[in-house]
Amino acid sequence: MIAAPAAPALVVLTGAGISAESGLGTFRSSDGLWAKYDLRKVATPEAFARDPQMVHDFYNLRRRACLDAEPNAAHLALARLQRDWKGSFHLITQNVDDLHERAGNTDILHMHGSLLTARCALCGHRWPAPEVMAPTDPCPHCAGPATRPDVVWFGEEPYHMEQIGELARAATLFVVIGSSGQVYPAAGLGGIARRNGARLLEINLMRTGKPFRAGFYGPATEMVPRWVDELLAGQGAG
Ligand code: APR
């Protein structure tokens, strides 16, 4: 008996490039965040232990920018894709903004955490982050003065990695949008998907090389809607 084709398992991984046209900075461009800030002073556990105020100032600025930003056509196209795709759809993001949520996507895996959530460094309790956070803010659960942004710093384990690894291995199509592929484990997911039989595609301003040989190259607000239109048209009426 001929086995039915596996239902298409579409996995999308996004990076800072999908939010660039919403006005949020990327990291490794010439005017990116890591050109302006020393990541060792604002995005590591050691930085937070050394100067929690400086770390909070950095994330307070990014939280304000996130709240002022709007989802762009690329975010909105992914929400349409999740709604109209006939197979399984999973969205993984490296981004800590909430533009995918505000565009209408659901069940998003924020592997690097979120600007919109606070976490207690003592008891691990999480709660919606206030717009401005300070080191002395008491944890609502244990009252400890140890609140931090719920963002994964360099040297920390990203979130949801067991589920994300399973999704990469099961994907039939793995698409990376707006990521330079410089930071692991996110950068290794495309290779895992390909080794398990997935087709790969990237959408970026330029080729990133790595395991990607095919892509749509140009601004995400133009390329993502074009790709989504083609993909949905190609899934047929069946
Ligand atoms: N449209 C499409 N792609 C874009 C656009 C755009 N308008 N603008 C920038 N890009 C692409 C760039 O070409 C680059 O490949 O987005 C990518 C951004 O790369 P990075 O700045 O390295 O961001 P990202 O890949 O998300 O970084 C991964 O590194 O610092 C950590 O935790 C941080 O989540 C982040 C991780």
PDB file of C-alpha atoms and ligand atoms in Angstrom:
ATOM      1  CA  MET A   1       0.000   0.000   0.000  1.00  0.00           C
ATOM      2  CA  ILE A   2       1.437   3.399  -0.899  1.00  0.00           C
ATOM      3  CA  ALA A   3       1.765   5.497   2.238  1.00  0.00           C
ATOM      4  CA  ALA A   4      -0.013   8.818   2.162  1.00  0.00           C
ATOM      5  CA  PRO A   5       2.455  11.714   1.928  1.00  0.00           C
ATOM      6  CA  ALA A   6       3.279  13.002   5.369  1.00  0.00           C
ATOM      7  CA  ALA A   7       1.222  16.064   6.226  1.00  0.00           C
ATOM      8  CA  PRO A   8       3.503  19.007   5.558  1.00  0.00           C
ATOM      9  CA  ALA A   9       5.182  20.054   8.802  1.00  0.00           C
ATOM     10  CA  LEU A  10       6.175  23.698   8.391  1.00  0.00           C
ATOM     11  CA  VAL A  11       8.549  25.220  10.931  1.00  0.00           C
ATOM     12  CA  VAL A  12       9.491  28.906  10.777  1.00  0.00           C
ATOM     13  CA  LEU A  13      12.382  30.384  12.774  1.00  0.00           C
ATOM     14  CA  THR A  14      12.628  34.168  12.929  1.00  0.00           C
ATOM     15  CA  GLY A  15      15.402  36.531  13.935  1.00  0.00           C
ATOM     16  CA  ALA A  16      15.839  40.259  14.436  1.00  0.00           C
ATOM     17  CA  GLY A  17      15.605  40.950  10.694  1.00  0.00           C
ATOM     18  CA  ILE A  18      11.846  40.346  10.647  1.00  0.00           C
ATOM     19  CA  SER A  19      11.367  43.201  13.129  1.00  0.00           C
ATOM     20  CA  ALA A  20      13.904  45.564  11.514  1.00  0.00           C
ATOM     21  CA  GLU A  21      11.293  47.291   9.347  1.00  0.00           C
ATOM     22  CA  SER A  22       9.188  47.846  12.464  1.00  0.00           C
ATOM     23  CA  GLY A  23      12.033  50.013  13.707  1.00  0.00           C
ATOM     24  CA  LEU A  24      13.582  47.531  16.144  1.00  0.00           C
ATOM     25  CA  GLY A  25      17.349  47.188  15.863  1.00  0.00           C
ATOM     26  CA  THR A  26      19.110  44.084  14.689  1.00  0.00           C
ATOM     27  CA  PHE A  27      22.300  42.988  16.424  1.00  0.00           C
ATOM     28  CA  ARG A  28      25.121  42.519  13.931  1.00  0.00           C
ATOM     29  CA  SER A  29      24.565  45.165  11.303  1.00  0.00           C
ATOM     30  CA  SER A  30      27.006  48.065  11.255  1.00  0.00           C
ATOM     31  CA  ASP A  31      24.564  50.150  13.323  1.00  0.00           C
ATOM     32  CA  GLY A  32      23.217  47.190  15.252  1.00  0.00           C
ATOM     33  CA  LEU A  33      22.787  46.845  19.013  1.00  0.00           C
ATOM     34  CA  TRP A  34      26.157  45.117  19.480  1.00  0.00           C
ATOM     35  CA  ALA A  35      27.826  48.018  17.673  1.00  0.00           C
ATOM     36  CA  LYS A  36      26.345  50.381  20.272  1.00  0.00           C
ATOM     37  CA  TYR A  37      26.496  48.262  23.409  1.00  0.00           C
ATOM     38  CA  ASP A  38      29.077  45.848  24.756  1.00  0.00           C
ATOM     39  CA  LEU A  39      27.022  42.647  25.109  1.00  0.00           C
ATOM     40  CA  ARG A  40      29.317  41.567  27.955  1.00  0.00           C
ATOM     41  CA  LYS A  41      28.021  44.528  29.956  1.00  0.00           C
ATOM     42  CA  VAL A  42      24.293  44.128  29.263  1.00  0.00           C
ATOM     43  CA  ALA A  43      23.476  40.581  28.156  1.00  0.00           C
ATOM     44  CA  THR A  44      25.250  38.093  30.442  1.00  0.00           C
ATOM     45  CA  PRO A  45      24.517  36.790  33.972  1.00  0.00           C
ATOM     46  CA  GLU A  46      27.876  38.242  35.052  1.00  0.00           C
ATOM     47  CA  ALA A  47      26.819  41.698  33.797  1.00  0.00           C
ATOM     48  CA  PHE A  48      23.595  41.455  35.811  1.00  0.00           C
ATOM     49  CA  ALA A  49      25.477  40.434  38.951  1.00  0.00           C
ATOM     50  CA  ARG A  50      27.977  43.270  38.431  1.00  0.00           C
ATOM     51  CA  ASP A  51      25.602  46.102  37.492  1.00  0.00           C
ATOM     52  CA  PRO A  52      21.887  45.168  37.459  1.00  0.00           C
ATOM     53  CA  GLN A  53      20.872  48.791  36.905  1.00  0.00           C
ATOM     54  CA  MET A  54      22.840  48.999  33.652  1.00  0.00           C
ATOM     55  CA  VAL A  55      21.244  45.761  32.447  1.00  0.00           C
ATOM     56  CA  HIS A  56      17.751  46.969  33.354  1.00  0.00           C
ATOM     57  CA  ASP A  57      18.425  50.304  31.613  1.00  0.00           C
ATOM     58  CA  PHE A  58      19.323  48.411  28.419  1.00  0.00           C
ATOM     59  CA  TYR A  59      16.187  46.259  28.483  1.00  0.00           C
ATOM     60  CA  ASN A  60      13.958  49.161  29.587  1.00  0.00           C
ATOM     61  CA  LEU A  61      15.071  51.023  26.439  1.00  0.00           C
ATOM     62  CA  ARG A  62      14.362  47.960  24.256  1.00  0.00           C
ATOM     63  CA  ARG A  63      10.984  47.361  25.978  1.00  0.00           C
ATOM     64  CA  ARG A  64       9.979  50.976  25.296  1.00  0.00           C
ATOM     65  CA  ALA A  65      10.996  50.603  21.628  1.00  0.00           C
ATOM     66  CA  CYS A  66       9.023  47.340  21.418  1.00  0.00           C
ATOM     67  CA  LEU A  67       5.890  48.951  22.888  1.00  0.00           C
ATOM     68  CA  ASP A  68       6.233  51.839  20.394  1.00  0.00           C
ATOM     69  CA  ALA A  69       6.677  49.476  17.421  1.00  0.00           C
ATOM     70  CA  GLU A  70       3.979  47.893  15.281  1.00  0.00           C
ATOM     71  CA  PRO A  71       3.940  44.507  13.543  1.00  0.00           C
ATOM     72  CA  ASN A  72       4.925  44.856   9.872  1.00  0.00           C
ATOM     73  CA  ALA A  73       3.714  43.098   6.708  1.00  0.00           C
ATOM     74  CA  ALA A  74       6.083  40.189   7.337  1.00  0.00           C
ATOM     75  CA  HIS A  75       4.631  39.521  10.804  1.00  0.00           C
ATOM     76  CA  LEU A  76       1.099  39.813   9.419  1.00  0.00           C
ATOM     77  CA  ALA A  77       1.877  37.390   6.578  1.00  0.00           C
ATOM     78  CA  LEU A  78       3.056  34.757   9.081  1.00  0.00           C
ATOM     79  CA  ALA A  79      -0.197  35.147  11.021  1.00  0.00           C
ATOM     80  CA  ARG A  80      -2.119  34.569   7.766  1.00  0.00           C
ATOM     81  CA  LEU A  81       0.062  31.558   7.046  1.00  0.00           C
ATOM     82  CA  GLN A  82      -0.658  29.987  10.432  1.00  0.00           C
ATOM     83  CA  ARG A  83      -4.378  30.545   9.857  1.00  0.00           C
ATOM     84  CA  ASP A  84      -4.548  29.154   6.301  1.00  0.00           C
ATOM     85  CA  TRP A  85      -1.853  26.475   6.255  1.00  0.00           C
ATOM     86  CA  LYS A  86      -3.358  22.976   5.946  1.00  0.00           C
ATOM     87  CA  GLY A  87      -0.473  21.096   7.585  1.00  0.00           C
ATOM     88  CA  SER A  88       1.186  21.620  10.960  1.00  0.00           C
ATOM     89  CA  PHE A  89       2.689  25.062  11.620  1.00  0.00           C
ATOM     90  CA  HIS A  90       5.128  26.057  14.346  1.00  0.00           C
ATOM     91  CA  LEU A  91       6.725  29.451  14.848  1.00  0.00           C
ATOM     92  CA  ILE A  92       9.990  29.668  16.783  1.00  0.00           C
ATOM     93  CA  THR A  93      11.525  33.079  17.380  1.00  0.00           C
ATOM     94  CA  GLN A  94      14.852  34.312  18.669  1.00  0.00           C
ATOM     95  CA  ASN A  95      13.245  37.716  19.127  1.00  0.00           C
ATOM     96  CA  VAL A  96      12.171  39.032  22.507  1.00  0.00           C
ATOM     97  CA  ASP A  97       9.608  41.464  21.098  1.00  0.00           C
ATOM     98  CA  ASP A  98       5.876  40.614  20.941  1.00  0.00           C
ATOM     99  CA  LEU A  99       5.270  41.636  17.341  1.00  0.00           C
ATOM    100  CA  HIS A 100       4.383  38.072  16.275  1.00  0.00           C
ATOM    101  CA  GLU A 101       1.738  37.932  19.014  1.00  0.00           C
ATOM    102  CA  ARG A 102       0.354  41.340  18.079  1.00  0.00           C
ATOM    103  CA  ALA A 103       0.228  40.275  14.410  1.00  0.00           C
ATOM    104  CA  GLY A 104      -1.988  37.340  15.427  1.00  0.00           C
ATOM    105  CA  ASN A 105       0.306  34.303  15.625  1.00  0.00           C
ATOM    106  CA  THR A 106      -0.228  31.964  18.587  1.00  0.00           C
ATOM    107  CA  ASP A 107       1.751  29.270  20.413  1.00  0.00           C
ATOM    108  CA  ILE A 108       5.003  31.032  19.612  1.00  0.00           C
ATOM    109  CA  LEU A 109       8.179  29.508  21.047  1.00  0.00           C
ATOM    110  CA  HIS A 110      10.328  32.380  22.340  1.00  0.00           C
ATOM    111  CA  MET A 111      13.640  30.566  22.665  1.00  0.00           C
ATOM    112  CA  HIS A 112      15.418  33.692  23.913  1.00  0.00           C
ATOM    113  CA  GLY A 113      12.611  34.819  26.217  1.00  0.00           C
ATOM    114  CA  SER A 114      10.544  38.000  26.108  1.00  0.00           C
ATOM    115  CA  LEU A 115      10.904  41.694  26.986  1.00  0.00           C
ATOM    116  CA  LEU A 116       7.279  41.593  28.130  1.00  0.00           C
ATOM    117  CA  THR A 117       7.900  39.100  30.947  1.00  0.00           C
ATOM    118  CA  ALA A 118       9.810  39.632  34.199  1.00  0.00           C
ATOM    119  CA  ARG A 119      11.420  36.817  36.168  1.00  0.00           C
ATOM    120  CA  CYS A 120      12.675  36.518  39.738  1.00  0.00           C
ATOM    121  CA  ALA A 121      16.352  35.535  39.850  1.00  0.00           C
ATOM    122  CA  LEU A 122      15.732  33.995  43.281  1.00  0.00           C
ATOM    123  CA  CYS A 123      12.543  31.916  42.969  1.00  0.00           C
ATOM    124  CA  GLY A 124      12.028  31.812  39.209  1.00  0.00           C
ATOM    125  CA  HIS A 125       8.507  33.309  39.399  1.00  0.00           C
ATOM    126  CA  ARG A 126       7.364  35.033  36.147  1.00  0.00           C
ATOM    127  CA  TRP A 127       4.939  37.901  35.705  1.00  0.00           C
ATOM    128  CA  PRO A 128       4.083  40.530  33.066  1.00  0.00           C
ATOM    129  CA  ALA A 129       6.971  42.997  32.984  1.00  0.00           C
ATOM    130  CA  PRO A 130       6.205  46.599  33.923  1.00  0.00           C
ATOM    131  CA  GLU A 131       7.360  49.102  31.288  1.00  0.00           C
ATOM    132  CA  VAL A 132      10.296  50.139  33.483  1.00  0.00           C
ATOM    133  CA  MET A 133      12.051  47.592  35.677  1.00  0.00           C
ATOM    134  CA  ALA A 134      14.577  48.267  38.450  1.00  0.00           C
ATOM    135  CA  PRO A 135      16.879  45.982  40.443  1.00  0.00           C
ATOM    136  CA  THR A 136      15.047  46.779  43.683  1.00  0.00           C
ATOM    137  CA  ASP A 137      11.597  45.783  42.369  1.00  0.00           C
ATOM    138  CA  PRO A 138      10.358  43.103  44.788  1.00  0.00           C
ATOM    139  CA  CYS A 139       9.311  39.755  43.333  1.00  0.00           C
ATOM    140  CA  PRO A 140       5.490  39.475  43.667  1.00  0.00           C
ATOM    141  CA  HIS A 141       5.959  35.878  44.832  1.00  0.00           C
ATOM    142  CA  CYS A 142       8.953  35.777  47.204  1.00  0.00           C
ATOM    143  CA  ALA A 143       9.380  39.558  47.736  1.00  0.00           C
ATOM    144  CA  GLY A 144      13.097  39.150  46.967  1.00  0.00           C
ATOM    145  CA  PRO A 145      14.770  42.206  45.346  1.00  0.00           C
ATOM    146  CA  ALA A 146      16.015  40.087  42.409  1.00  0.00           C
ATOM    147  CA  THR A 147      13.817  40.805  39.414  1.00  0.00           C
ATOM    148  CA  ARG A 148      15.383  40.427  35.956  1.00  0.00           C
ATOM    149  CA  PRO A 149      14.161  40.612  32.384  1.00  0.00           C
ATOM    150  CA  ASP A 150      12.949  37.160  31.304  1.00  0.00           C
ATOM    151  CA  VAL A 151      15.502  37.215  28.479  1.00  0.00           C
ATOM    152  CA  VAL A 152      18.030  34.436  27.846  1.00  0.00           C
ATOM    153  CA  TRP A 153      21.541  35.869  28.154  1.00  0.00           C
ATOM    154  CA  PHE A 154      24.744  34.618  26.577  1.00  0.00           C
ATOM    155  CA  GLY A 155      25.869  31.564  28.516  1.00  0.00           C
ATOM    156  CA  GLU A 156      22.312  30.617  29.516  1.00  0.00           C
ATOM    157  CA  GLU A 157      20.235  27.744  28.119  1.00  0.00           C
ATOM    158  CA  PRO A 158      17.577  28.898  25.629  1.00  0.00           C
ATOM    159  CA  TYR A 159      13.986  27.963  26.422  1.00  0.00           C
ATOM    160  CA  HIS A 160      11.921  25.097  24.910  1.00  0.00           C
ATOM    161  CA  MET A 161      14.976  23.407  23.389  1.00  0.00           C
ATOM    162  CA  GLU A 162      13.625  19.836  23.728  1.00  0.00           C
ATOM    163  CA  GLN A 163      10.429  20.722  21.847  1.00  0.00           C
ATOM    164  CA  ILE A 164      12.349  22.860  19.338  1.00  0.00           C
ATOM    165  CA  GLY A 165      14.726  19.966  18.565  1.00  0.00           C
ATOM    166  CA  GLU A 166      11.768  17.632  17.993  1.00  0.00           C
ATOM    167  CA  LEU A 167      10.154  20.181  15.660  1.00  0.00           C
ATOM    168  CA  ALA A 168      13.356  20.605  13.653  1.00  0.00           C
ATOM    169  CA  ARG A 169      13.731  16.844  13.250  1.00  0.00           C
ATOM    170  CA  ALA A 170      10.088  16.409  12.186  1.00  0.00           C
ATOM    171  CA  ALA A 171       9.927  19.388   9.807  1.00  0.00           C
ATOM    172  CA  THR A 172       9.267  18.828   6.094  1.00  0.00           C
ATOM    173  CA  LEU A 173       9.941  22.505   5.378  1.00  0.00           C
ATOM    174  CA  PHE A 174      12.190  24.631   7.643  1.00  0.00           C
ATOM    175  CA  VAL A 175      12.280  28.352   6.919  1.00  0.00           C
ATOM    176  CA  VAL A 176      14.546  30.922   8.584  1.00  0.00           C
ATOM    177  CA  ILE A 177      13.562  34.576   8.293  1.00  0.00           C
ATOM    178  CA  GLY A 178      15.823  37.501   9.211  1.00  0.00           C
ATOM    179  CA  SER A 179      18.597  35.726  11.068  1.00  0.00           C
ATOM    180  CA  SER A 180      22.348  35.892  10.477  1.00  0.00           C
ATOM    181  CA  GLY A 181      22.814  32.332  11.760  1.00  0.00           C
ATOM    182  CA  GLN A 182      25.629  33.433  14.087  1.00  0.00           C
ATOM    183  CA  VAL A 183      24.219  32.238  17.412  1.00  0.00           C
ATOM    184  CA  TYR A 184      23.764  28.632  18.481  1.00  0.00           C
ATOM    185  CA  PRO A 185      21.719  26.569  19.150  1.00  0.00           C
ATOM    186  CA  ALA A 186      19.317  28.506  16.860  1.00  0.00           C
ATOM    187  CA  ALA A 187      21.884  28.552  14.058  1.00  0.00           C
ATOM    188  CA  GLY A 188      22.142  24.755  14.118  1.00  0.00           C
ATOM    189  CA  LEU A 189      18.430  24.059  13.664  1.00  0.00           C
ATOM    190  CA  GLY A 190      18.489  24.329   9.869  1.00  0.00           C
ATOM    191  CA  GLY A 191      21.191  21.668   9.652  1.00  0.00           C
ATOM    192  CA  ILE A 192      19.237  19.357  11.972  1.00  0.00           C
ATOM    193  CA  ALA A 193      16.109  19.790   9.848  1.00  0.00           C
ATOM    194  CA  ARG A 194      18.018  19.128   6.599  1.00  0.00           C
ATOM    195  CA  ARG A 195      19.693  16.014   7.985  1.00  0.00           C
ATOM    196  CA  ASN A 196      16.211  14.725   8.828  1.00  0.00           C
ATOM    197  CA  GLY A 197      14.890  15.297   5.333  1.00  0.00           C
ATOM    198  CA  ALA A 198      13.476  18.816   5.457  1.00  0.00           C
ATOM    199  CA  ARG A 199      13.613  21.277   2.605  1.00  0.00           C
ATOM    200  CA  LEU A 200      15.278  24.518   3.715  1.00  0.00           C
ATOM    201  CA  LEU A 201      14.545  28.085   2.740  1.00  0.00           C
ATOM    202  CA  GLU A 202      15.797  31.419   4.031  1.00  0.00           C
ATOM    203  CA  ILE A 203      14.379  34.905   3.700  1.00  0.00           C
ATOM    204  CA  ASN A 204      16.947  37.621   4.261  1.00  0.00           C
ATOM    205  CA  LEU A 205      18.466  40.724   2.740  1.00  0.00           C
ATOM    206  CA  MET A 206      21.405  38.593   1.641  1.00  0.00           C
ATOM    207  CA  ARG A 207      22.522  34.967   1.465  1.00  0.00           C
ATOM    208  CA  THR A 208      23.797  33.742   4.819  1.00  0.00           C
ATOM    209  CA  GLY A 209      25.377  30.602   3.365  1.00  0.00           C
ATOM    210  CA  LYS A 210      25.257  27.938   6.105  1.00  0.00           C
ATOM    211  CA  PRO A 211      22.950  25.047   5.051  1.00  0.00           C
ATOM    212  CA  PHE A 212      20.721  27.363   3.020  1.00  0.00           C
ATOM    213  CA  ARG A 213      20.929  27.144  -0.753  1.00  0.00           C
ATOM    214  CA  ALA A 214      17.544  28.644  -1.648  1.00  0.00           C
ATOM    215  CA  GLY A 215      15.771  31.726  -0.518  1.00  0.00           C
ATOM    216  CA  PHE A 216      13.929  34.942  -1.115  1.00  0.00           C
ATOM    217  CA  TYR A 217      16.382  37.834  -0.889  1.00  0.00           C
ATOM    218  CA  GLY A 218      15.143  41.308  -0.087  1.00  0.00           C
ATOM    219  CA  PRO A 219      13.285  43.160   2.685  1.00  0.00           C
ATOM    220  CA  ALA A 220      11.127  40.861   4.805  1.00  0.00           C
ATOM    221  CA  THR A 221       8.061  43.072   4.348  1.00  0.00           C
ATOM    222  CA  GLU A 222       8.203  42.308   0.599  1.00  0.00           C
ATOM    223  CA  MET A 223       9.597  38.775   0.581  1.00  0.00           C
ATOM    224  CA  VAL A 224       7.595  37.137   3.371  1.00  0.00           C
ATOM    225  CA  PRO A 225       4.162  38.047   1.954  1.00  0.00           C
ATOM    226  CA  ARG A 226       5.358  36.913  -1.514  1.00  0.00           C
ATOM    227  CA  TRP A 227       6.595  33.589  -0.131  1.00  0.00           C
ATOM    228  CA  VAL A 228       3.374  33.064   1.895  1.00  0.00           C
ATOM    229  CA  ASP A 229       1.226  33.796  -1.172  1.00  0.00           C
ATOM    230  CA  GLU A 230       3.207  31.259  -3.240  1.00  0.00           C
ATOM    231  CA  LEU A 231       3.149  28.608  -0.499  1.00  0.00           C
ATOM    232  CA  LEU A 232      -0.590  28.905   0.147  1.00  0.00           C
ATOM    233  CA  ALA A 233      -1.396  28.948  -3.568  1.00  0.00           C
ATOM    234  CA  GLY A 234       0.686  25.818  -4.031  1.00  0.00           C
ATOM    235  CA  GLN A 235      -1.048  23.806  -1.301  1.00  0.00           C
ATOM    236  CA  GLY A 236      -4.026  23.472  -3.600  1.00  0.00           C
ATOM    237  CA  ALA A 237      -7.656  23.157  -2.747  1.00  0.00           C
ATOM    238  CA  GLY A 238      -7.283  19.554  -1.545  1.00  0.00           C
TER     239      GLY A 238
HETATM  240  N1  APR B   1      14.540  41.961   5.933  1.00  0.00           N
HETATM  241  C1  APR B   1      15.098  40.729   5.980  1.00  0.00           C
HETATM  242  N2  APR B   1      16.229  40.450   6.666  1.00  0.00           N
HETATM  243  C2  APR B   1      16.815  41.469   7.316  1.00  0.00           C
HETATM  244  C3  APR B   1      16.294  42.783   7.309  1.00  0.00           C
HETATM  245  C4  APR B   1      15.099  43.002   6.586  1.00  0.00           C
HETATM  246  N3  APR B   1      14.531  44.206   6.512  1.00  0.00           N
HETATM  247  N4  APR B   1      17.134  43.579   8.043  1.00  0.00           N
HETATM  248  C5  APR B   1      18.121  42.786   8.489  1.00  0.00           C
HETATM  249  N5  APR B   1      17.939  41.524   8.045  1.00  0.00           N
HETATM  250  C6  APR B   1      18.781  40.349   8.302  1.00  0.00           C
HETATM  251  C7  APR B   1      20.266  40.630   8.272  1.00  0.00           C
HETATM  252  O1  APR B   1      20.795  40.454   6.947  1.00  0.00           O
HETATM  253  C8  APR B   1      20.810  39.551   9.232  1.00  0.00           C
HETATM  254  O2  APR B   1      21.100  38.350   8.518  1.00  0.00           O
HETATM  255  O3  APR B   1      18.500  39.934   9.628  1.00  0.00           O
HETATM  256  C9  APR B   1      19.642  39.302  10.186  1.00  0.00           C
HETATM  257  C10 APR B   1      19.857  39.869  11.580  1.00  0.00           C
HETATM  258  O4  APR B   1      20.956  39.182  12.135  1.00  0.00           O
HETATM  259  P1  APR B   1      21.367  39.479  13.651  1.00  0.00           P
HETATM  260  O5  APR B   1      21.430  40.952  13.851  1.00  0.00           O
HETATM  261  O6  APR B   1      22.572  38.641  13.934  1.00  0.00           O
HETATM  262  O7  APR B   1      20.100  38.947  14.483  1.00  0.00           O
HETATM  263  P2  APR B   1      19.735  37.451  14.872  1.00  0.00           P
HETATM  264  O8  APR B   1      20.198  36.493  13.814  1.00  0.00           O
HETATM  265  O9  APR B   1      18.301  37.448  15.212  1.00  0.00           O
HETATM  266  O10 APR B   1      20.611  37.236  16.207  1.00  0.00           O
HETATM  267  C11 APR B   1      20.402  36.037  16.906  1.00  0.00           C
HETATM  268  O11 APR B   1      21.856  36.819  18.654  1.00  0.00           O
HETATM  269  O12 APR B   1      22.553  38.534  20.004  1.00  0.00           O
HETATM  270  C12 APR B   1      21.786  37.395  19.968  1.00  0.00           C
HETATM  271  O13 APR B   1      19.939  36.972  21.347  1.00  0.00           O
HETATM  272  C13 APR B   1      20.339  37.739  20.239  1.00  0.00           C
HETATM  273  O14 APR B   1      18.377  36.657  19.323  1.00  0.00           O
HETATM  274  C14 APR B   1      19.613  37.270  18.990  1.00  0.00           C
HETATM  275  C15 APR B   1      20.584  36.273  18.378  1.00  0.00           C
END
